[in-house]
mmCIF file with all atom_site columns, C-alpha atoms in Angstrom:
data_model
loop_
_atom_site.group_PDB
_atom_site.id
_atom_site.type_symbol
_atom_site.label_atom_id
_atom_site.label_alt_id
_atom_site.label_comp_id
_atom_site.label_asym_id
_atom_site.label_entity_id
_atom_site.label_seq_id
_atom_site.pdbx_PDB_ins_code
_atom_site.Cartn_x
_atom_site.Cartn_y
_atom_site.Cartn_z
_atom_site.occupancy
_atom_site.B_iso_or_equiv
_atom_site.pdbx_formal_charge
_atom_site.auth_seq_id
_atom_site.auth_comp_id
_atom_site.auth_asym_id
_atom_site.auth_atom_id
_atom_site.pdbx_PDB_model_num
ATOM 1   C CA . MET A 1 1   ? 20.405 36.949 -4.438  1.00 83.00 ? 1   MET A CA 1
ATOM 2   C CA . THR A 1 2   ? 23.839 36.586 -2.904  1.00 88.00 ? 2   THR A CA 1
ATOM 3   C CA . SER A 1 3   ? 27.167 38.364 -2.847  1.00 78.00 ? 3   SER A CA 1
ATOM 4   C CA . VAL A 1 4   ? 30.749 37.199 -3.147  1.00 81.00 ? 4   VAL A CA 1
ATOM 5   C CA . ILE A 1 5   ? 33.783 38.558 -1.354  1.00 85.00 ? 5   ILE A CA 1
ATOM 6   C CA . ARG A 1 6   ? 35.832 40.470 -3.901  1.00 90.00 ? 6   ARG A CA 1
ATOM 7   C CA . HIS A 1 7   ? 38.735 41.385 -1.611  1.00 92.00 ? 7   HIS A CA 1
ATOM 8   C CA . VAL A 1 8   ? 39.794 40.978 1.952   1.00 93.00 ? 8   VAL A CA 1
ATOM 9   C CA . THR A 1 9   ? 40.933 44.502 2.797   1.00 94.00 ? 9   THR A CA 1
ATOM 10  C CA . LEU A 1 10  ? 43.688 45.308 5.274   1.00 92.00 ? 10  LEU A CA 1
ATOM 11  C CA . ASP A 1 11  ? 44.359 48.804 6.579   1.00 92.00 ? 11  ASP A CA 1
ATOM 12  C CA . CYS A 1 12  ? 48.088 49.492 6.835   1.00 94.00 ? 12  CYS A CA 1
ATOM 13  C CA . ALA A 1 13  ? 50.788 52.153 6.866   1.00 94.00 ? 13  ALA A CA 1
ATOM 14  C CA . ASP A 1 14  ? 52.676 50.974 3.746   1.00 96.00 ? 14  ASP A CA 1
ATOM 15  C CA . PRO A 1 15  ? 50.416 49.146 1.265   1.00 97.00 ? 15  PRO A CA 1
ATOM 16  C CA . TYR A 1 16  ? 53.089 48.282 -1.300  1.00 98.00 ? 16  TYR A CA 1
ATOM 17  C CA . THR A 1 17  ? 55.530 46.787 1.202   1.00 97.00 ? 17  THR A CA 1
ATOM 18  C CA . LEU A 1 18  ? 52.905 44.826 3.114   1.00 97.00 ? 18  LEU A CA 1
ATOM 19  C CA . ALA A 1 19  ? 51.353 43.589 -0.144  1.00 97.00 ? 19  ALA A CA 1
ATOM 20  C CA . GLY A 1 20  ? 54.812 42.363 -1.195  1.00 97.00 ? 20  GLY A CA 1
ATOM 21  C CA . PHE A 1 21  ? 55.097 40.341 2.022   1.00 98.00 ? 21  PHE A CA 1
ATOM 22  C CA . TRP A 1 22  ? 51.665 38.763 1.494   1.00 97.00 ? 22  TRP A CA 1
ATOM 23  C CA . ALA A 1 23  ? 52.375 38.060 -2.184  1.00 97.00 ? 23  ALA A CA 1
ATOM 24  C CA . GLU A 1 24  ? 55.355 35.978 -1.044  1.00 97.00 ? 24  GLU A CA 1
ATOM 25  C CA . VAL A 1 25  ? 53.285 34.252 1.672   1.00 96.00 ? 25  VAL A CA 1
ATOM 26  C CA . LEU A 1 26  ? 50.495 33.274 -0.739  1.00 96.00 ? 26  LEU A CA 1
ATOM 27  C CA . GLY A 1 27  ? 52.528 32.734 -3.897  1.00 96.00 ? 27  GLY A CA 1
ATOM 28  C CA . GLY A 1 28  ? 50.543 35.596 -5.398  1.00 96.00 ? 28  GLY A CA 1
ATOM 29  C CA . THR A 1 29  ? 51.354 38.654 -7.442  1.00 97.00 ? 29  THR A CA 1
ATOM 30  C CA . LEU A 1 30  ? 51.046 42.385 -6.999  1.00 96.00 ? 30  LEU A CA 1
ATOM 31  C CA . ALA A 1 31  ? 48.910 44.209 -9.549  1.00 94.00 ? 31  ALA A CA 1
ATOM 32  C CA . ASP A 1 32  ? 50.967 45.586 -12.460 1.00 94.00 ? 32  ASP A CA 1
ATOM 33  C CA . ASP A 1 33  ? 49.984 49.163 -11.658 1.00 95.00 ? 33  ASP A CA 1
ATOM 34  C CA . ASP A 1 34  ? 50.969 49.008 -7.950  1.00 96.00 ? 34  ASP A CA 1
ATOM 35  C CA . ASN A 1 35  ? 54.052 51.040 -7.017  1.00 97.00 ? 35  ASN A CA 1
ATOM 36  C CA . PRO A 1 36  ? 55.863 52.098 -3.833  1.00 97.00 ? 36  PRO A CA 1
ATOM 37  C CA . GLY A 1 37  ? 54.090 55.053 -2.241  1.00 96.00 ? 37  GLY A CA 1
ATOM 38  C CA . ASP A 1 38  ? 50.675 54.247 -3.761  1.00 97.00 ? 38  ASP A CA 1
ATOM 39  C CA . PRO A 1 39  ? 47.713 54.581 -1.376  1.00 97.00 ? 39  PRO A CA 1
ATOM 40  C CA . GLU A 1 40  ? 46.641 50.996 -2.094  1.00 97.00 ? 40  GLU A CA 1
ATOM 41  C CA . ALA A 1 41  ? 48.015 47.741 -3.465  1.00 98.00 ? 41  ALA A CA 1
ATOM 42  C CA . THR A 1 42  ? 46.373 44.482 -4.509  1.00 97.00 ? 42  THR A CA 1
ATOM 43  C CA . VAL A 1 43  ? 47.623 40.901 -4.240  1.00 97.00 ? 43  VAL A CA 1
ATOM 44  C CA . ALA A 1 44  ? 46.001 38.215 -6.386  1.00 96.00 ? 44  ALA A CA 1
ATOM 45  C CA . SER A 1 45  ? 46.505 34.566 -5.470  1.00 94.00 ? 45  SER A CA 1
ATOM 46  C CA . ALA A 1 46  ? 44.786 31.299 -6.294  1.00 91.00 ? 46  ALA A CA 1
ATOM 47  C CA . ALA A 1 47  ? 42.698 31.411 -3.118  1.00 87.00 ? 47  ALA A CA 1
ATOM 48  C CA . VAL A 1 48  ? 42.020 35.074 -2.354  1.00 92.00 ? 48  VAL A CA 1
ATOM 49  C CA . GLN A 1 49  ? 42.510 38.646 -3.472  1.00 95.00 ? 49  GLN A CA 1
ATOM 50  C CA . LEU A 1 50  ? 43.866 40.985 -0.789  1.00 96.00 ? 50  LEU A CA 1
ATOM 51  C CA . LEU A 1 51  ? 43.578 44.773 -0.927  1.00 96.00 ? 51  LEU A CA 1
ATOM 52  C CA . PHE A 1 52  ? 45.944 46.868 1.204   1.00 96.00 ? 52  PHE A CA 1
ATOM 53  C CA . VAL A 1 53  ? 44.836 50.448 1.894   1.00 95.00 ? 53  VAL A CA 1
ATOM 54  C CA . ARG A 1 54  ? 46.926 53.140 3.548   1.00 95.00 ? 54  ARG A CA 1
ATOM 55  C CA . VAL A 1 55  ? 45.477 54.567 6.767   1.00 93.00 ? 55  VAL A CA 1
ATOM 56  C CA . ASP A 1 56  ? 47.163 57.071 9.029   1.00 88.00 ? 56  ASP A CA 1
ATOM 57  C CA . ASP A 1 57  ? 45.730 55.673 12.275  1.00 83.00 ? 57  ASP A CA 1
ATOM 58  C CA . ALA A 1 58  ? 47.992 53.232 14.118  1.00 77.00 ? 58  ALA A CA 1
ATOM 59  C CA . ARG A 1 59  ? 46.460 49.908 15.067  1.00 73.00 ? 59  ARG A CA 1
ATOM 60  C CA . LYS A 1 60  ? 45.499 49.954 18.749  1.00 76.00 ? 60  LYS A CA 1
ATOM 61  C CA . VAL A 1 61  ? 43.708 46.667 19.458  1.00 76.00 ? 61  VAL A CA 1
ATOM 62  C CA . LYS A 1 62  ? 43.702 43.013 18.433  1.00 74.00 ? 62  LYS A CA 1
ATOM 63  C CA . ASN A 1 63  ? 42.399 42.217 14.940  1.00 75.00 ? 63  ASN A CA 1
ATOM 64  C CA . ARG A 1 64  ? 38.676 41.496 14.831  1.00 78.00 ? 64  ARG A CA 1
ATOM 65  C CA . VAL A 1 65  ? 39.223 39.311 11.741  1.00 84.00 ? 65  VAL A CA 1
ATOM 66  C CA . HIS A 1 66  ? 42.341 37.389 10.801  1.00 90.00 ? 66  HIS A CA 1
ATOM 67  C CA . LEU A 1 67  ? 43.536 34.945 8.149   1.00 93.00 ? 67  LEU A CA 1
ATOM 68  C CA . ASP A 1 68  ? 44.099 31.240 8.860   1.00 95.00 ? 68  ASP A CA 1
ATOM 69  C CA . LEU A 1 69  ? 46.659 29.693 6.524   1.00 95.00 ? 69  LEU A CA 1
ATOM 70  C CA . GLN A 1 70  ? 46.883 26.001 5.670   1.00 96.00 ? 70  GLN A CA 1
ATOM 71  C CA . PRO A 1 71  ? 50.192 24.897 4.098   1.00 95.00 ? 71  PRO A CA 1
ATOM 72  C CA . GLN A 1 72  ? 49.692 23.113 0.783   1.00 94.00 ? 72  GLN A CA 1
ATOM 73  C CA . ASP A 1 73  ? 52.908 21.200 0.179   1.00 93.00 ? 73  ASP A CA 1
ATOM 74  C CA . VAL A 1 74  ? 54.876 21.445 3.435   1.00 95.00 ? 74  VAL A CA 1
ATOM 75  C CA . THR A 1 75  ? 54.211 20.809 7.113   1.00 95.00 ? 75  THR A CA 1
ATOM 76  C CA . ARG A 1 76  ? 52.955 23.453 9.519   1.00 96.00 ? 76  ARG A CA 1
ATOM 77  C CA . GLU A 1 77  ? 56.418 23.663 11.075  1.00 96.00 ? 77  GLU A CA 1
ATOM 78  C CA . GLU A 1 78  ? 58.133 24.126 7.702   1.00 96.00 ? 78  GLU A CA 1
ATOM 79  C CA . GLU A 1 79  ? 55.630 26.834 6.746   1.00 96.00 ? 79  GLU A CA 1
ATOM 80  C CA . VAL A 1 80  ? 56.104 28.678 10.045  1.00 97.00 ? 80  VAL A CA 1
ATOM 81  C CA . GLU A 1 81  ? 59.867 28.704 9.456   1.00 97.00 ? 81  GLU A CA 1
ATOM 82  C CA . ARG A 1 82  ? 59.393 29.994 5.897   1.00 97.00 ? 82  ARG A CA 1
ATOM 83  C CA . LEU A 1 83  ? 57.089 32.791 7.084   1.00 97.00 ? 83  LEU A CA 1
ATOM 84  C CA . LEU A 1 84  ? 59.462 33.801 9.867   1.00 98.00 ? 84  LEU A CA 1
ATOM 85  C CA . ALA A 1 85  ? 62.248 34.051 7.271   1.00 98.00 ? 85  ALA A CA 1
ATOM 86  C CA . LEU A 1 86  ? 59.996 36.318 5.150   1.00 97.00 ? 86  LEU A CA 1
ATOM 87  C CA . GLY A 1 87  ? 59.616 38.737 8.059   1.00 97.00 ? 87  GLY A CA 1
ATOM 88  C CA . ALA A 1 88  ? 56.750 37.437 10.188  1.00 98.00 ? 88  ALA A CA 1
ATOM 89  C CA . THR A 1 89  ? 57.102 37.393 13.982  1.00 98.00 ? 89  THR A CA 1
ATOM 90  C CA . LEU A 1 90  ? 56.019 34.629 16.364  1.00 98.00 ? 90  LEU A CA 1
ATOM 91  C CA . HIS A 1 91  ? 53.138 35.894 18.514  1.00 97.00 ? 91  HIS A CA 1
ATOM 92  C CA . GLU A 1 92  ? 51.591 32.828 20.209  1.00 96.00 ? 92  GLU A CA 1
ATOM 93  C CA . ASP A 1 93  ? 52.299 29.109 19.932  1.00 97.00 ? 93  ASP A CA 1
ATOM 94  C CA . HIS A 1 94  ? 49.234 26.884 20.333  1.00 96.00 ? 94  HIS A CA 1
ATOM 95  C CA . ARG A 1 95  ? 50.801 23.631 19.068  1.00 95.00 ? 95  ARG A CA 1
ATOM 96  C CA . ARG A 1 96  ? 49.982 20.587 21.178  1.00 94.00 ? 96  ARG A CA 1
ATOM 97  C CA . ALA A 1 97  ? 52.061 17.498 21.884  1.00 91.00 ? 97  ALA A CA 1
ATOM 98  C CA . ASP A 1 98  ? 49.594 15.385 19.854  1.00 90.00 ? 98  ASP A CA 1
ATOM 99  C CA . GLY A 1 99  ? 50.275 17.526 16.740  1.00 89.00 ? 99  GLY A CA 1
ATOM 100 C CA . ARG A 1 100 ? 47.066 19.523 16.795  1.00 93.00 ? 100 ARG A CA 1
ATOM 101 C CA . GLY A 1 101 ? 46.900 23.285 17.282  1.00 95.00 ? 101 GLY A CA 1
ATOM 102 C CA . TRP A 1 102 ? 48.184 26.306 15.410  1.00 96.00 ? 102 TRP A CA 1
ATOM 103 C CA . VAL A 1 103 ? 50.773 29.064 15.496  1.00 97.00 ? 103 VAL A CA 1
ATOM 104 C CA . THR A 1 104 ? 49.811 32.751 15.581  1.00 97.00 ? 104 THR A CA 1
ATOM 105 C CA . LEU A 1 105 ? 52.221 35.037 13.760  1.00 97.00 ? 105 LEU A CA 1
ATOM 106 C CA . LEU A 1 106 ? 52.334 38.778 13.120  1.00 96.00 ? 106 LEU A CA 1
ATOM 107 C CA . ASP A 1 107 ? 52.954 40.233 9.677   1.00 96.00 ? 107 ASP A CA 1
ATOM 108 C CA . PRO A 1 108 ? 55.460 43.114 9.354   1.00 96.00 ? 108 PRO A CA 1
ATOM 109 C CA . GLU A 1 109 ? 52.803 45.638 10.465  1.00 93.00 ? 109 GLU A CA 1
ATOM 110 C CA . GLY A 1 110 ? 51.624 43.561 13.432  1.00 92.00 ? 110 GLY A CA 1
ATOM 111 C CA . ASN A 1 111 ? 48.476 41.977 11.965  1.00 92.00 ? 111 ASN A CA 1
ATOM 112 C CA . GLU A 1 112 ? 47.762 38.551 13.439  1.00 93.00 ? 112 GLU A CA 1
ATOM 113 C CA . PHE A 1 113 ? 47.410 35.468 11.273  1.00 95.00 ? 113 PHE A CA 1
ATOM 114 C CA . CYS A 1 114 ? 47.476 31.760 12.065  1.00 96.00 ? 114 CYS A CA 1
ATOM 115 C CA . VAL A 1 115 ? 49.182 28.762 10.509  1.00 97.00 ? 115 VAL A CA 1
ATOM 116 C CA . GLU A 1 116 ? 47.259 25.511 10.881  1.00 96.00 ? 116 GLU A CA 1
ATOM 117 C CA . ARG A 1 117 ? 48.247 21.961 10.022  1.00 95.00 ? 117 ARG A CA 1
ATOM 118 C CA . SER A 1 118 ? 48.378 20.943 6.365   1.00 93.00 ? 118 SER A CA 1
ATOM 119 C CA . ALA A 1 119 ? 45.670 18.689 4.934   1.00 90.00 ? 119 ALA A CA 1
ATOM 120 C CA . ALA A 1 120 ? 48.155 15.789 4.935   1.00 90.00 ? 120 ALA A CA 1
ATOM 121 C CA . GLU A 1 121 ? 48.930 16.377 8.623   1.00 92.00 ? 121 GLU A CA 1
ATOM 122 C CA . ARG A 1 122 ? 45.210 16.490 9.436   1.00 89.00 ? 122 ARG A CA 1
ATOM 123 C CA . ALA A 1 123 ? 44.611 13.236 7.561   1.00 88.00 ? 123 ALA A CA 1
ATOM 124 C CA . GLY A 1 124 ? 47.131 11.637 9.793   1.00 77.00 ? 124 GLY A CA 1
#
């Protein structure tokens, strides 16, 4: 017997707003019954379903788990620029001169996530 991951769940202060950001990032959609002020919101995308749940505790330490994104039809640099325009913040830049590496960004609530090279960039 095995299990599957149904959702990746993120604790946050404002589920609807943060879910809207991630829906834009992933090209996903918010559930039809999600509304501003709801205690949770769900984003469905081709690759993953994210569940955002309101918690009153402020985040105090680095994420123990984070998402690694791989651009599908643009370069890593183009995707980083798109995500910054959506409201992400640059946290750490691990790009190397040879093209390898990644960029760590923060979503609007400060959760870390990384942007890696696209498959085309990896192929060379």
